[in-house]
mmCIF file with all atom_site columns, C-alpha atoms in Angstrom:
data_model
loop_
_atom_site.group_PDB
_atom_site.id
_atom_site.type_symbol
_atom_site.label_atom_id
_atom_site.label_alt_id
_atom_site.label_comp_id
_atom_site.label_asym_id
_atom_site.label_entity_id
_atom_site.label_seq_id
_atom_site.pdbx_PDB_ins_code
_atom_site.Cartn_x
_atom_site.Cartn_y
_atom_site.Cartn_z
_atom_site.occupancy
_atom_site.B_iso_or_equiv
_atom_site.pdbx_formal_charge
_atom_site.auth_seq_id
_atom_site.auth_comp_id
_atom_site.auth_asym_id
_atom_site.auth_atom_id
_atom_site.pdbx_PDB_model_num
ATOM 1   C CA . MET A 1 1   ? 20.048 -121.958 -108.227 1.00 0.00 ? 1226 MET A CA 1
ATOM 2   C CA . SER A 1 2   ? 22.172 -121.549 -111.326 1.00 0.00 ? 1227 SER A CA 1
ATOM 3   C CA . HIS A 1 3   ? 20.719 -122.220 -114.734 1.00 0.00 ? 1228 HIS A CA 1
ATOM 4   C CA . ARG A 1 4   ? 23.998 -123.065 -116.376 1.00 0.00 ? 1229 ARG A CA 1
ATOM 5   C CA . LEU A 1 5   ? 23.848 -125.387 -119.266 1.00 0.00 ? 1230 LEU A CA 1
ATOM 6   C CA . LEU A 1 6   ? 25.919 -125.938 -122.312 1.00 0.00 ? 1231 LEU A CA 1
ATOM 7   C CA . THR A 1 7   ? 29.216 -124.145 -122.752 1.00 0.00 ? 1232 THR A CA 1
ATOM 8   C CA . LEU A 1 8   ? 29.823 -122.664 -126.173 1.00 0.00 ? 1233 LEU A CA 1
ATOM 9   C CA . GLY A 1 9   ? 32.889 -120.533 -126.748 1.00 0.00 ? 1234 GLY A CA 1
ATOM 10  C CA . GLY A 1 10  ? 33.783 -120.554 -123.065 1.00 0.00 ? 1235 GLY A CA 1
ATOM 11  C CA . MET A 1 11  ? 30.406 -119.191 -121.981 1.00 0.00 ? 1236 MET A CA 1
ATOM 12  C CA . THR A 1 12  ? 27.705 -121.034 -120.082 1.00 0.00 ? 1237 THR A CA 1
ATOM 13  C CA . ASN A 1 13  ? 24.213 -120.618 -121.451 1.00 0.00 ? 1238 ASN A CA 1
ATOM 14  C CA . THR A 1 14  ? 20.545 -121.443 -121.024 1.00 0.00 ? 1239 THR A CA 1
ATOM 15  C CA . PRO A 1 15  ? 18.745 -123.537 -123.670 1.00 0.00 ? 1240 PRO A CA 1
ATOM 16  C CA . ASN A 1 16  ? 17.145 -120.466 -125.243 1.00 0.00 ? 1241 ASN A CA 1
ATOM 17  C CA . GLN A 1 17  ? 20.517 -118.720 -125.491 1.00 0.00 ? 1242 GLN A CA 1
ATOM 18  C CA . VAL A 1 18  ? 22.157 -121.804 -126.992 1.00 0.00 ? 1243 VAL A CA 1
ATOM 19  C CA . ALA A 1 19  ? 19.372 -122.239 -129.554 1.00 0.00 ? 1244 ALA A CA 1
ATOM 20  C CA . ALA A 1 20  ? 19.822 -118.606 -130.620 1.00 0.00 ? 1245 ALA A CA 1
ATOM 21  C CA . GLN A 1 21  ? 23.631 -118.909 -130.742 1.00 0.00 ? 1246 GLN A CA 1
ATOM 22  C CA . MET A 1 22  ? 23.344 -122.030 -132.877 1.00 0.00 ? 1247 MET A CA 1
ATOM 23  C CA . GLY A 1 23  ? 20.907 -120.303 -135.225 1.00 0.00 ? 1248 GLY A CA 1
ATOM 24  C CA . LEU A 1 24  ? 18.150 -122.781 -134.433 1.00 0.00 ? 1249 LEU A CA 1
ATOM 25  C CA . ARG A 1 25  ? 14.559 -121.798 -135.002 1.00 0.00 ? 1250 ARG A CA 1
ATOM 26  C CA . VAL A 1 26  ? 12.320 -122.758 -132.066 1.00 0.00 ? 1251 VAL A CA 1
ATOM 27  C CA . VAL A 1 27  ? 8.620  -123.145 -132.846 1.00 0.00 ? 1252 VAL A CA 1
ATOM 28  C CA . SER A 1 28  ? 5.836  -123.761 -130.355 1.00 0.00 ? 1253 SER A CA 1
ATOM 29  C CA . THR A 1 29  ? 3.066  -125.805 -131.973 1.00 0.00 ? 1254 THR A CA 1
ATOM 30  C CA . ARG A 1 30  ? 0.741  -128.707 -131.309 1.00 0.00 ? 1255 ARG A CA 1
ATOM 31  C CA . LEU A 1 31  ? 2.655  -131.969 -131.656 1.00 0.00 ? 1256 LEU A CA 1
ATOM 32  C CA . PRO A 1 32  ? 1.189  -135.472 -131.671 1.00 0.00 ? 1257 PRO A CA 1
ATOM 33  C CA . ASP A 1 33  ? 0.462  -136.869 -128.221 1.00 0.00 ? 1258 ASP A CA 1
ATOM 34  C CA . GLY A 1 34  ? 3.581  -138.335 -126.651 1.00 0.00 ? 1259 GLY A CA 1
ATOM 35  C CA . TYR A 1 35  ? 5.967  -135.887 -128.355 1.00 0.00 ? 1260 TYR A CA 1
ATOM 36  C CA . GLY A 1 36  ? 7.417  -133.028 -126.331 1.00 0.00 ? 1261 GLY A CA 1
ATOM 37  C CA . GLY A 1 37  ? 9.774  -131.926 -129.062 1.00 0.00 ? 1262 GLY A CA 1
ATOM 38  C CA . MET A 1 38  ? 11.316 -132.837 -132.384 1.00 0.00 ? 1263 MET A CA 1
ATOM 39  C CA . THR A 1 39  ? 13.918 -131.460 -134.740 1.00 0.00 ? 1264 THR A CA 1
ATOM 40  C CA . ASP A 1 40  ? 15.149 -131.628 -138.302 1.00 0.00 ? 1265 ASP A CA 1
ATOM 41  C CA . GLY A 1 41  ? 18.530 -130.219 -137.257 1.00 0.00 ? 1266 GLY A CA 1
ATOM 42  C CA . ARG A 1 42  ? 17.621 -126.609 -138.095 1.00 0.00 ? 1267 ARG A CA 1
ATOM 43  C CA . THR A 1 43  ? 14.238 -126.138 -136.450 1.00 0.00 ? 1268 THR A CA 1
ATOM 44  C CA . ILE A 1 44  ? 13.056 -127.393 -133.071 1.00 0.00 ? 1269 ILE A CA 1
ATOM 45  C CA . TRP A 1 45  ? 9.332  -127.871 -132.611 1.00 0.00 ? 1270 TRP A CA 1
ATOM 46  C CA . LEU A 1 46  ? 8.053  -127.913 -129.027 1.00 0.00 ? 1271 LEU A CA 1
ATOM 47  C CA . ASP A 1 47  ? 4.554  -128.940 -128.057 1.00 0.00 ? 1272 ASP A CA 1
ATOM 48  C CA . ASP A 1 48  ? 2.516  -125.889 -127.081 1.00 0.00 ? 1273 ASP A CA 1
ATOM 49  C CA . ARG A 1 49  ? 1.009  -127.736 -124.091 1.00 0.00 ? 1274 ARG A CA 1
ATOM 50  C CA . LEU A 1 50  ? 4.340  -128.110 -122.241 1.00 0.00 ? 1275 LEU A CA 1
ATOM 51  C CA . THR A 1 51  ? 4.906  -126.620 -118.809 1.00 0.00 ? 1276 THR A CA 1
ATOM 52  C CA . MET A 1 52  ? 7.942  -124.349 -118.434 1.00 0.00 ? 1277 MET A CA 1
ATOM 53  C CA . ALA A 1 53  ? 10.003 -127.192 -116.928 1.00 0.00 ? 1278 ALA A CA 1
ATOM 54  C CA . GLU A 1 54  ? 8.942  -129.542 -119.739 1.00 0.00 ? 1279 GLU A CA 1
ATOM 55  C CA . ARG A 1 55  ? 9.756  -126.882 -122.327 1.00 0.00 ? 1280 ARG A CA 1
ATOM 56  C CA . ARG A 1 56  ? 13.210 -126.254 -120.827 1.00 0.00 ? 1281 ARG A CA 1
ATOM 57  C CA . SER A 1 57  ? 13.954 -129.983 -120.623 1.00 0.00 ? 1282 SER A CA 1
ATOM 58  C CA . ASN A 1 58  ? 12.694 -130.770 -124.125 1.00 0.00 ? 1283 ASN A CA 1
ATOM 59  C CA . LEU A 1 59  ? 14.459 -127.774 -125.676 1.00 0.00 ? 1284 LEU A CA 1
ATOM 60  C CA . ALA A 1 60  ? 17.785 -128.827 -124.134 1.00 0.00 ? 1285 ALA A CA 1
ATOM 61  C CA . HIS A 1 61  ? 17.223 -132.413 -125.337 1.00 0.00 ? 1286 HIS A CA 1
ATOM 62  C CA . GLU A 1 62  ? 16.499 -131.309 -128.912 1.00 0.00 ? 1287 GLU A CA 1
ATOM 63  C CA . ILE A 1 63  ? 19.448 -128.877 -128.934 1.00 0.00 ? 1288 ILE A CA 1
ATOM 64  C CA . LEU A 1 64  ? 21.762 -131.761 -128.096 1.00 0.00 ? 1289 LEU A CA 1
ATOM 65  C CA . HIS A 1 65  ? 20.290 -133.748 -130.992 1.00 0.00 ? 1290 HIS A CA 1
ATOM 66  C CA . CYS A 1 66  ? 21.029 -130.792 -133.275 1.00 0.00 ? 1291 CYS A CA 1
ATOM 67  C CA . GLN A 1 67  ? 24.533 -130.424 -131.904 1.00 0.00 ? 1292 GLN A CA 1
ATOM 68  C CA . ALA A 1 68  ? 25.136 -134.134 -132.606 1.00 0.00 ? 1293 ALA A CA 1
ATOM 69  C CA . GLY A 1 69  ? 23.853 -133.762 -136.180 1.00 0.00 ? 1294 GLY A CA 1
ATOM 70  C CA . HIS A 1 70  ? 20.756 -135.904 -135.592 1.00 0.00 ? 1295 HIS A CA 1
ATOM 71  C CA . THR A 1 71  ? 17.634 -135.453 -137.663 1.00 0.00 ? 1296 THR A CA 1
ATOM 72  C CA . GLY A 1 72  ? 14.446 -137.391 -137.161 1.00 0.00 ? 1297 GLY A CA 1
ATOM 73  C CA . HIS A 1 73  ? 13.838 -140.282 -134.811 1.00 0.00 ? 1298 HIS A CA 1
ATOM 74  C CA . GLN A 1 74  ? 16.886 -141.944 -133.243 1.00 0.00 ? 1299 GLN A CA 1
ATOM 75  C CA . PRO A 1 75  ? 17.425 -145.511 -131.990 1.00 0.00 ? 1300 PRO A CA 1
ATOM 76  C CA . PRO A 1 76  ? 16.936 -146.155 -128.250 1.00 0.00 ? 1301 PRO A CA 1
ATOM 77  C CA . HIS A 1 77  ? 20.662 -146.184 -127.414 1.00 0.00 ? 1302 HIS A CA 1
ATOM 78  C CA . VAL A 1 78  ? 21.112 -142.739 -128.993 1.00 0.00 ? 1303 VAL A CA 1
ATOM 79  C CA . GLU A 1 79  ? 18.056 -141.384 -127.166 1.00 0.00 ? 1304 GLU A CA 1
ATOM 80  C CA . MET A 1 80  ? 19.527 -142.669 -123.901 1.00 0.00 ? 1305 MET A CA 1
ATOM 81  C CA . GLN A 1 81  ? 22.833 -140.906 -124.598 1.00 0.00 ? 1306 GLN A CA 1
ATOM 82  C CA . ILE A 1 82  ? 20.988 -137.671 -125.327 1.00 0.00 ? 1307 ILE A CA 1
ATOM 83  C CA . ARG A 1 83  ? 18.847 -138.054 -122.202 1.00 0.00 ? 1308 ARG A CA 1
ATOM 84  C CA . LYS A 1 84  ? 21.941 -138.513 -120.036 1.00 0.00 ? 1309 LYS A CA 1
ATOM 85  C CA . ALA A 1 85  ? 23.680 -135.537 -121.665 1.00 0.00 ? 1310 ALA A CA 1
ATOM 86  C CA . THR A 1 86  ? 20.546 -133.431 -121.144 1.00 0.00 ? 1311 THR A CA 1
ATOM 87  C CA . ALA A 1 87  ? 20.446 -134.348 -117.452 1.00 0.00 ? 1312 ALA A CA 1
ATOM 88  C CA . ALA A 1 88  ? 24.129 -133.492 -116.981 1.00 0.00 ? 1313 ALA A CA 1
ATOM 89  C CA . TRP A 1 89  ? 23.663 -130.177 -118.814 1.00 0.00 ? 1314 TRP A CA 1
ATOM 90  C CA . LEU A 1 90  ? 20.566 -129.080 -116.910 1.00 0.00 ? 1315 LEU A CA 1
ATOM 91  C CA . ILE A 1 91  ? 21.506 -130.282 -113.411 1.00 0.00 ? 1316 ILE A CA 1
ATOM 92  C CA . SER A 1 92  ? 24.960 -129.593 -112.063 1.00 0.00 ? 1317 SER A CA 1
ATOM 93  C CA . LEU A 1 93  ? 26.167 -131.742 -109.212 1.00 0.00 ? 1318 LEU A CA 1
ATOM 94  C CA . GLU A 1 94  ? 26.266 -128.658 -106.975 1.00 0.00 ? 1319 GLU A CA 1
ATOM 95  C CA . ASP A 1 95  ? 22.656 -127.703 -107.799 1.00 0.00 ? 1320 ASP A CA 1
ATOM 96  C CA . LEU A 1 96  ? 21.570 -131.274 -107.166 1.00 0.00 ? 1321 LEU A CA 1
ATOM 97  C CA . ARG A 1 97  ? 23.400 -131.348 -103.828 1.00 0.00 ? 1322 ARG A CA 1
ATOM 98  C CA . ARG A 1 98  ? 21.871 -128.052 -102.730 1.00 0.00 ? 1323 ARG A CA 1
ATOM 99  C CA . ALA A 1 99  ? 18.325 -129.051 -103.716 1.00 0.00 ? 1324 ALA A CA 1
ATOM 100 C CA . ALA A 1 100 ? 18.635 -132.546 -102.231 1.00 0.00 ? 1325 ALA A CA 1
ATOM 101 C CA . GLN A 1 101 ? 19.365 -131.058 -98.803  1.00 0.00 ? 1326 GLN A CA 1
ATOM 102 C CA . TRP A 1 102 ? 15.754 -130.003 -98.296  1.00 0.00 ? 1327 TRP A CA 1
ATOM 103 C CA . THR A 1 103 ? 13.607 -131.775 -100.884 1.00 0.00 ? 1328 THR A CA 1
ATOM 104 C CA . GLY A 1 104 ? 11.937 -135.043 -99.996  1.00 0.00 ? 1329 GLY A CA 1
ATOM 105 C CA . SER A 1 105 ? 11.107 -136.550 -103.371 1.00 0.00 ? 1330 SER A CA 1
ATOM 106 C CA . VAL A 1 106 ? 12.036 -136.705 -107.032 1.00 0.00 ? 1331 VAL A CA 1
ATOM 107 C CA . ASP A 1 107 ? 9.029  -134.517 -107.819 1.00 0.00 ? 1332 ASP A CA 1
ATOM 108 C CA . GLU A 1 108 ? 10.227 -131.816 -105.409 1.00 0.00 ? 1333 GLU A CA 1
ATOM 109 C CA . LEU A 1 109 ? 13.726 -132.029 -106.890 1.00 0.00 ? 1334 LEU A CA 1
ATOM 110 C CA . ALA A 1 110 ? 12.292 -131.598 -110.382 1.00 0.00 ? 1335 ALA A CA 1
ATOM 111 C CA . GLU A 1 111 ? 10.262 -128.577 -109.323 1.00 0.00 ? 1336 GLU A CA 1
ATOM 112 C CA . GLU A 1 112 ? 13.211 -126.958 -107.559 1.00 0.00 ? 1337 GLU A CA 1
ATOM 113 C CA . LEU A 1 113 ? 15.582 -127.615 -110.484 1.00 0.00 ? 1338 LEU A CA 1
ATOM 114 C CA . HIS A 1 114 ? 13.075 -126.539 -113.165 1.00 0.00 ? 1339 HIS A CA 1
ATOM 115 C CA . VAL A 1 115 ? 13.254 -129.808 -115.065 1.00 0.00 ? 1340 VAL A CA 1
ATOM 116 C CA . THR A 1 116 ? 11.058 -132.832 -115.605 1.00 0.00 ? 1341 THR A CA 1
ATOM 117 C CA . ARG A 1 117 ? 10.915 -135.794 -113.289 1.00 0.00 ? 1342 ARG A CA 1
ATOM 118 C CA . ARG A 1 118 ? 12.562 -137.904 -116.042 1.00 0.00 ? 1343 ARG A CA 1
ATOM 119 C CA . VAL A 1 119 ? 15.555 -135.541 -116.208 1.00 0.00 ? 1344 VAL A CA 1
ATOM 120 C CA . VAL A 1 120 ? 16.038 -135.795 -112.433 1.00 0.00 ? 1345 VAL A CA 1
ATOM 121 C CA . ILE A 1 121 ? 15.867 -139.590 -112.578 1.00 0.00 ? 1346 ILE A CA 1
ATOM 122 C CA . ASP A 1 122 ? 18.383 -139.673 -115.439 1.00 0.00 ? 1347 ASP A CA 1
ATOM 123 C CA . ARG A 1 123 ? 20.741 -137.420 -113.456 1.00 0.00 ? 1348 ARG A CA 1
ATOM 124 C CA . LEU A 1 124 ? 20.420 -139.523 -110.310 1.00 0.00 ? 1349 LEU A CA 1
ATOM 125 C CA . GLU A 1 125 ? 21.147 -142.702 -112.282 1.00 0.00 ? 1350 GLU A CA 1
ATOM 126 C CA . MET A 1 126 ? 24.410 -141.160 -113.507 1.00 0.00 ? 1351 MET A CA 1
ATOM 127 C CA . LEU A 1 127 ? 25.818 -140.540 -110.038 1.00 0.00 ? 1352 LEU A CA 1
ATOM 128 C CA . THR A 1 128 ? 28.862 -142.429 -108.879 1.00 0.00 ? 1353 THR A CA 1
ATOM 129 C CA . TYR A 1 129 ? 28.952 -144.054 -105.465 1.00 0.00 ? 1354 TYR A CA 1
ATOM 130 C CA . ASP A 1 130 ? 30.965 -141.139 -104.044 1.00 0.00 ? 1355 ASP A CA 1
ATOM 131 C CA . GLN A 1 131 ? 28.541 -138.601 -105.489 1.00 0.00 ? 1356 GLN A CA 1
ATOM 132 C CA . ARG A 1 132 ? 25.598 -140.480 -103.971 1.00 0.00 ? 1357 ARG A CA 1
ATOM 133 C CA . MET A 1 133 ? 27.310 -140.437 -100.585 1.00 0.00 ? 1358 MET A CA 1
ATOM 134 C CA . MET A 1 134 ? 27.894 -136.689 -100.936 1.00 0.00 ? 1359 MET A CA 1
ATOM 135 C CA . LEU A 1 135 ? 24.142 -136.197 -101.412 1.00 0.00 ? 1360 LEU A CA 1
ATOM 136 C CA . GLY A 1 136 ? 23.424 -138.053 -98.197  1.00 0.00 ? 1361 GLY A CA 1
#
């Protein structure tokens, strides 16, 4: 499975690579319950209790906030835009198609794609009719 994500300067990168390229500081610390990550636009704080898939998903989400110039809490419609962009970045249509051929649930898809269940659901909700038919 590919781990392609955001393209910067013509190159495709993982969240850790993108954070480094953008000069973002990533800090693992204890965050309040219910928060996987947060940012002030220069630093991204990730909860130190996250699984690897949760860390990858939350880091990508917070990077997109930084890229959009967001600092602090955002209104629900902005969070939804960022969630959808995160899902598209972390799960290519080809990776989704390949994983969907043998997985039997959203949880299995999430495990195979190294993302959270929420990211899988967001990606599935974005599919067009033709894309859904392609997945079977």
